[in-house]
Coordinates of C-alpha atoms in Angstrom, one line a residue:
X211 CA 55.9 127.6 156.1
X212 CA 59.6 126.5 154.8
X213 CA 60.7 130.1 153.1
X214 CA 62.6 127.9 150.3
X215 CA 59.2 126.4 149.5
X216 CA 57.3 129.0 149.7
X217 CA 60.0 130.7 146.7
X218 CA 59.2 127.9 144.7
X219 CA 55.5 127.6 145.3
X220 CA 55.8 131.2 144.5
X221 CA 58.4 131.4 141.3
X222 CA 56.2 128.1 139.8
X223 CA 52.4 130.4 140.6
X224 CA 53.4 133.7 138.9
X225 CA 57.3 134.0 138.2
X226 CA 57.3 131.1 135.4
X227 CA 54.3 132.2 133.8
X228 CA 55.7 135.7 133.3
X229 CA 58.8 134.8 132.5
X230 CA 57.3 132.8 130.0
X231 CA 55.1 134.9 128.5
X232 CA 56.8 138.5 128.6
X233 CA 60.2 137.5 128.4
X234 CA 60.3 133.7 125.8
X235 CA 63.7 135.5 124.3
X236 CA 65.4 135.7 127.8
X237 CA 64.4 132.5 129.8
X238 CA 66.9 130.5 127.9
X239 CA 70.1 132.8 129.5
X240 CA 68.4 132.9 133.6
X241 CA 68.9 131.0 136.4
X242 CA 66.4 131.3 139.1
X243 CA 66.2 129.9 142.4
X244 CA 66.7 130.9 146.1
X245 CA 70.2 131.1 147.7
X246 CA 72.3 133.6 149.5
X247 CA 72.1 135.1 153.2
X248 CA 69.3 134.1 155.3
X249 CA 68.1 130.7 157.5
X250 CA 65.7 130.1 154.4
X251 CA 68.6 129.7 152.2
X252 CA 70.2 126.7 154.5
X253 CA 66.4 125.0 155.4
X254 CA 66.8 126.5 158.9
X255 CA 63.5 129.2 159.2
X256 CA 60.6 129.2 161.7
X257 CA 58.6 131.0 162.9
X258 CA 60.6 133.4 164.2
X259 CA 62.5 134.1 161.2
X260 CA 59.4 135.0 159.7
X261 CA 60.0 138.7 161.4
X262 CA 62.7 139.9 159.0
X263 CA 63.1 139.3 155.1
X264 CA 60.7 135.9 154.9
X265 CA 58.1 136.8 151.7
X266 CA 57.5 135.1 148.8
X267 CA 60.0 136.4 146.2
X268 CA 62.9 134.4 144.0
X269 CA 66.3 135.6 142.6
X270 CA 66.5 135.7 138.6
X271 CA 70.2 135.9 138.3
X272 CA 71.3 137.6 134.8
X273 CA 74.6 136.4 132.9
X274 CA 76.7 139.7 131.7
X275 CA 75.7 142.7 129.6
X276 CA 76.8 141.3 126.5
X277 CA 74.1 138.8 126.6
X278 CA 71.4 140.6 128.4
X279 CA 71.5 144.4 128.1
X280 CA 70.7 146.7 130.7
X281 CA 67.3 147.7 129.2
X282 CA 66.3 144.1 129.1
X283 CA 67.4 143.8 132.7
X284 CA 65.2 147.0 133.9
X285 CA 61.9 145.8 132.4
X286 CA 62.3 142.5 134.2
X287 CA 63.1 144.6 137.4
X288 CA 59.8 146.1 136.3
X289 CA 58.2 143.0 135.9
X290 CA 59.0 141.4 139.0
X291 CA 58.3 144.5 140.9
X292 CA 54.7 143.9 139.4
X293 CA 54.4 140.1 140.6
X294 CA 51.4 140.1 143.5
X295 CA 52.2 141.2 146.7
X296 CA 50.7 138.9 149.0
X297 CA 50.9 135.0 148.3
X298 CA 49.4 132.3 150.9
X299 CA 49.3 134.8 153.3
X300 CA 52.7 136.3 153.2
X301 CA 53.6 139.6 151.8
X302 CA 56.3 141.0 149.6
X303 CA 58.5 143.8 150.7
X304 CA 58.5 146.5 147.9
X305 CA 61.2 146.3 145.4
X306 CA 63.2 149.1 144.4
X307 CA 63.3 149.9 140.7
X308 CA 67.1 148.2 141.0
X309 CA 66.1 145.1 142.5
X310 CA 66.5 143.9 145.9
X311 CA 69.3 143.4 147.7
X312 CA 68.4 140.0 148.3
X313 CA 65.6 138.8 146.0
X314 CA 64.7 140.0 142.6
X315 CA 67.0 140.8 139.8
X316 CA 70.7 140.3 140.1
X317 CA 73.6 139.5 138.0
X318 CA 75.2 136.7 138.5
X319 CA 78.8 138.6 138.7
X320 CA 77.5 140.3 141.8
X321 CA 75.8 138.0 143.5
X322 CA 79.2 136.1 143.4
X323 CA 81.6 138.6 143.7
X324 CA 79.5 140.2 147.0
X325 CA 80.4 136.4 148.5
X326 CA 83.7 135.5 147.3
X327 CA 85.5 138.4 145.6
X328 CA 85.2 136.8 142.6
X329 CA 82.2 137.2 139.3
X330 CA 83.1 133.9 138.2
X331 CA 84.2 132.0 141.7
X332 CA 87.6 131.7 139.9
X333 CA 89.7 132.2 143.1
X334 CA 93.4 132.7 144.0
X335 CA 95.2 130.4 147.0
X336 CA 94.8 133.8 148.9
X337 CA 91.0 134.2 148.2
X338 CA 90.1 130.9 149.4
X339 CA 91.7 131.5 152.8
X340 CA 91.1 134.6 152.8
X341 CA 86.7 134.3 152.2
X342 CA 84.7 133.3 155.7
X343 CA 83.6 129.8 154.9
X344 CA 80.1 131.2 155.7
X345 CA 80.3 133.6 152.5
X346 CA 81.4 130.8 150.3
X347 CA 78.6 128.5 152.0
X348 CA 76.0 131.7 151.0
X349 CA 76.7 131.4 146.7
X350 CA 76.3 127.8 147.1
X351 CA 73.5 127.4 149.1
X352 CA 69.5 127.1 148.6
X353 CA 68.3 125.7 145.3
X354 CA 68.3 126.4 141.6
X355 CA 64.9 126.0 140.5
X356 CA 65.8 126.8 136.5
X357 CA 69.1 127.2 134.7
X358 CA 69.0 126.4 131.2
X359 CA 72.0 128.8 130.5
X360 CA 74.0 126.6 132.7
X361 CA 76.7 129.4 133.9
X362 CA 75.4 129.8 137.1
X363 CA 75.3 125.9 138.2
X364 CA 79.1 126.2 136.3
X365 CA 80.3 128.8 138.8
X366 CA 78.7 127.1 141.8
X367 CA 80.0 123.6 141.3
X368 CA 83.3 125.5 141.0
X369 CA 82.9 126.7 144.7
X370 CA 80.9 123.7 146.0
X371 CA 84.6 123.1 148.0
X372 CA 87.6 123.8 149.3
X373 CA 90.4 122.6 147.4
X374 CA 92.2 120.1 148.7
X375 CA 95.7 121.9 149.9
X376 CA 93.4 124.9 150.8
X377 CA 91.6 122.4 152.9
X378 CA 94.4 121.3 154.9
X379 CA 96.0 124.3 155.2
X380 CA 92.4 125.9 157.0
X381 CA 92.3 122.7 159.2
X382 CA 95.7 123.1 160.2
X383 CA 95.5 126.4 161.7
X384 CA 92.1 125.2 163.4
X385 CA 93.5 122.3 164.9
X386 CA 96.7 124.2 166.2
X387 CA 94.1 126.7 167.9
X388 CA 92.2 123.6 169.4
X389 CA 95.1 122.6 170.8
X390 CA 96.9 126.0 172.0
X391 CA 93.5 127.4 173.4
X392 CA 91.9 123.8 174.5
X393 CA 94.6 121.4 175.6
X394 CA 97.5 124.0 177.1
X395 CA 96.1 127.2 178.0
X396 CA 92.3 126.5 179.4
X397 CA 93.7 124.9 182.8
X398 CA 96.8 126.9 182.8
X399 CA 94.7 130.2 183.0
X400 CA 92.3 128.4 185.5
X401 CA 95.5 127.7 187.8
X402 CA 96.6 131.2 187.4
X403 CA 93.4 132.6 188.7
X404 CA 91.9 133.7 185.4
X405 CA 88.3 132.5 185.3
X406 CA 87.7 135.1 182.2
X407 CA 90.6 133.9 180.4
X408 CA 89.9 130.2 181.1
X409 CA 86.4 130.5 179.2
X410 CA 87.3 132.5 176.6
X411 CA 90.4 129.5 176.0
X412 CA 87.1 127.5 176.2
X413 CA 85.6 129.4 173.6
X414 CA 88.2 129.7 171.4
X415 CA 88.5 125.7 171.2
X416 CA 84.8 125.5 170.6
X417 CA 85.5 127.9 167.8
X418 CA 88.0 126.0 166.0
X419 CA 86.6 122.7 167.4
X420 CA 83.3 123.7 165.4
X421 CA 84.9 124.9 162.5
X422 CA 87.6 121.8 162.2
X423 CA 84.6 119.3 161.9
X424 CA 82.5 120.9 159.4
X425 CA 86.1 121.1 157.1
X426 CA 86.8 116.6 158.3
X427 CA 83.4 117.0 156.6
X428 CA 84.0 119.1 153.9
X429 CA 81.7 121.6 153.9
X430 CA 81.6 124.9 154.5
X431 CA 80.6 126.6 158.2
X432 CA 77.7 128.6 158.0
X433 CA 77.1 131.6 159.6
X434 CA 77.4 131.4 163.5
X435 CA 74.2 131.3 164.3
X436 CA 73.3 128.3 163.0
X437 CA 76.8 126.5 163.4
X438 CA 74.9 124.3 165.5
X439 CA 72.4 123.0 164.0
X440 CA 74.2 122.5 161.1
X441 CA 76.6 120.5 163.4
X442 CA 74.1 118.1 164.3
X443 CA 73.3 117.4 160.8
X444 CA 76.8 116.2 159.6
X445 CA 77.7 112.3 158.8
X446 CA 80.9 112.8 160.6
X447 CA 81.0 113.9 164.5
X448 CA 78.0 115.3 164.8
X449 CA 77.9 113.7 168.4
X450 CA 80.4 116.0 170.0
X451 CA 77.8 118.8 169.5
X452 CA 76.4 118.5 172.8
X453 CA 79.5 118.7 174.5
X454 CA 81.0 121.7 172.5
X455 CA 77.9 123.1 173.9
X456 CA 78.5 122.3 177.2
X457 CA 81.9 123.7 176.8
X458 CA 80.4 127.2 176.5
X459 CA 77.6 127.2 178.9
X460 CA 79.5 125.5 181.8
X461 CA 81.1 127.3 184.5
X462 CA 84.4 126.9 185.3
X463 CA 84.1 126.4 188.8
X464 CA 86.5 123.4 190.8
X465 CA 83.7 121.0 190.4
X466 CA 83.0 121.1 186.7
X467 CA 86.6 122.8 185.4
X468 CA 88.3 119.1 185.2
X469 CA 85.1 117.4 183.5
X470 CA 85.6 120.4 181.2
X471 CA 89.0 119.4 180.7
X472 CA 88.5 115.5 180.2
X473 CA 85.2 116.9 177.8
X474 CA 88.2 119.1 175.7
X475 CA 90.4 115.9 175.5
X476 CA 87.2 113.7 174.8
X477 CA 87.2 116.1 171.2
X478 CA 90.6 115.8 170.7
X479 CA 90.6 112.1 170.5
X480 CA 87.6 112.2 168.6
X481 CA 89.0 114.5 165.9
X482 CA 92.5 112.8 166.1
X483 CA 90.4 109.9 165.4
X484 CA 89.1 111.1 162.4
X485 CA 92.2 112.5 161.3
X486 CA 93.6 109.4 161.3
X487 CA 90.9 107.8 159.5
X488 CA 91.1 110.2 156.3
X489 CA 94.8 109.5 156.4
X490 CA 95.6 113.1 156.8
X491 CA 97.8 113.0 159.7
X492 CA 100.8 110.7 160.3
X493 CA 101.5 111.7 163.8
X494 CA 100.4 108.8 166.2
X495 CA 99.8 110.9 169.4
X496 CA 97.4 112.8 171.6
X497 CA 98.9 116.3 170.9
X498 CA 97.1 117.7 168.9
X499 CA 99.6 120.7 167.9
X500 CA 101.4 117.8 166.5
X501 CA 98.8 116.5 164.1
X502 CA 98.0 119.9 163.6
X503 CA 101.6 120.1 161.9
X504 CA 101.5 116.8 160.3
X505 CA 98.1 117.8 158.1
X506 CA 100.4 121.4 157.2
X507 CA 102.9 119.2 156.0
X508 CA 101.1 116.7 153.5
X509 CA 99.9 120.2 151.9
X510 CA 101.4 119.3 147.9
X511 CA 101.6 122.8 147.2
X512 CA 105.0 124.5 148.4
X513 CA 103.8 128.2 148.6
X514 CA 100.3 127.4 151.1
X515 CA 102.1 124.8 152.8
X516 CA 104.9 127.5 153.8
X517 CA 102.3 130.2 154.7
X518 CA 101.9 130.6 158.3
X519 CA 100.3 127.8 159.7
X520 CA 97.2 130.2 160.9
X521 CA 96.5 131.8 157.2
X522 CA 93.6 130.2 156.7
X523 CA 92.2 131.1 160.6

């Protein structure tokens, strides 16, 4: 059972009907839906996930006090507290008289200022290089399943991406990584003897390799765990998945350390190509610490294009 459809097999069974009936006044100012932490906010939970924080349960996000008052807000913590407990086969996890941290009832400031610093996703330069992509990818995520009110769809579509200079300045600093960890220093620390360096130079080019495509993409990274399936997934260079794997798992013996290298190169070009291709480089080279500059540079805004290349790392 999908987690997100269970919510809203769930929310349409026995939260809409309550809602409806107890609460006619409020509906008109909630947004409900699923989204936030968790595999079943991004489509990715199995059977396995089904071991921590899968039941059926829905988030009611509430606009401010001055439109729905903190006694309002504690009988629908009430009423959702007294929603059944077990629904086609799954069971609810008990819900403090607060709400839960993940499900339940929540204001919308929170739940948006616990991802991104901000209760109305109205960010500063700093705060969107600043937030992990993942966090910003958690108060967009899942589905709205009702917002008449209309604030929290507002606030969303206000975070559904980077800006655009914010954008380059992030991809930047990944593709100056790639290239210092993945073209210069992964054979230079195998010729020096250091097998444990050389992987994690390895790793640290997967890393921003990884993290690079999803922003070619625009969207955000999810959380690590799931960076890889959510690699496959994506319109744009999705094919160098399996070799960013291969990256990681293979050792860096004599035999395989030079196909590692060409693989490292073979994702250069790649993302060099697709640079290119968005017009966001004018560099015409293989070096990628040269692109990496080039996409700084066509940054409009003066102050994040003179930050440190790496603020957005």
């Amino acid at each position: 059972m999908n987690g997100l459809d269970l919510s809203r097999r769930y929310y349409k069974e026995y939260g809409e009907p309550m809602l409806r009936e107890q609460f006619p006044d409020l509906v008109p100012y909630l947004a409900v839906g699923l989204a936030g932490s968790g595999s079943e906010c991004l489509g990715y939970d199995d059977a396995i996930s089904e071991d921590h924080d899968f039941e059926p349960g829905f988030c009611l996000w509430l606009p401010g006090e001055d439109v729905v008052d903190r006694k309002t807000a504690f009988r629908l913590e009430r009423a959702y507290a007294a929603l059944p407990a077990e629904f086609e086969g799954y069971r609810r996890s008990p819900v403090a008289p607060v709400g839960g941290a993940r499900r339940g009832v929540l204001r919308m400031e929170d739940f948006f200022r616990e991802k991104t610093g901000s209760p109305d996703g109205d960010l500063t330069a700093e705060d969107w290089l600043r937030v992990p992509a993942a966090a910003l990818g958690e108060a967009v995520n899942g589905e709205v399943f009702a917002d008449p009110y209309g604030e929290f769809t507002r606030v969303r579509a206000r975070l559904a991406v980077f800006p655009r200079d914010v954008r380059r300045k992030r991809l930047a600093g990944q593709l100056l990584t790639m290239a210092q960890s993945g073209q210069y220093n992964y054979q230079r620390c195998l010729d020096h003897g250091e097998e444990g360096a050389a992987q994690l130079a390895a790793a640290a080019f997967v890393r921003s390799a990884i993290s690079a495509v999803f922003l070619l993409n625009d969207r955000y990274e999810p959380y690590y765990k799931w960076a890889f399936r959510a690699l496959r997934e994506l319109p744009v260079l999705s094919e160098l998945e399996p070799i960013l794997v291969g990256l990681l798992t293979t050792p860096n013996d004599p035999e395989t350390s030079f196909r590692k290298y060409t693989d490292i190169e073979t994702v250069c070009v790649a993302v060099i190509d697709a640079l290119l291709d968005r017009d966001l480089t004018k560099a015409t080279c293989g070096d990628l610490e040269k692109h990496a500059w080039s996409v700084n540079d066509g940054i409009a805004d003066g102050e994040i294009r003179n930050l440190h290349i790496l603020s957005g790392v």
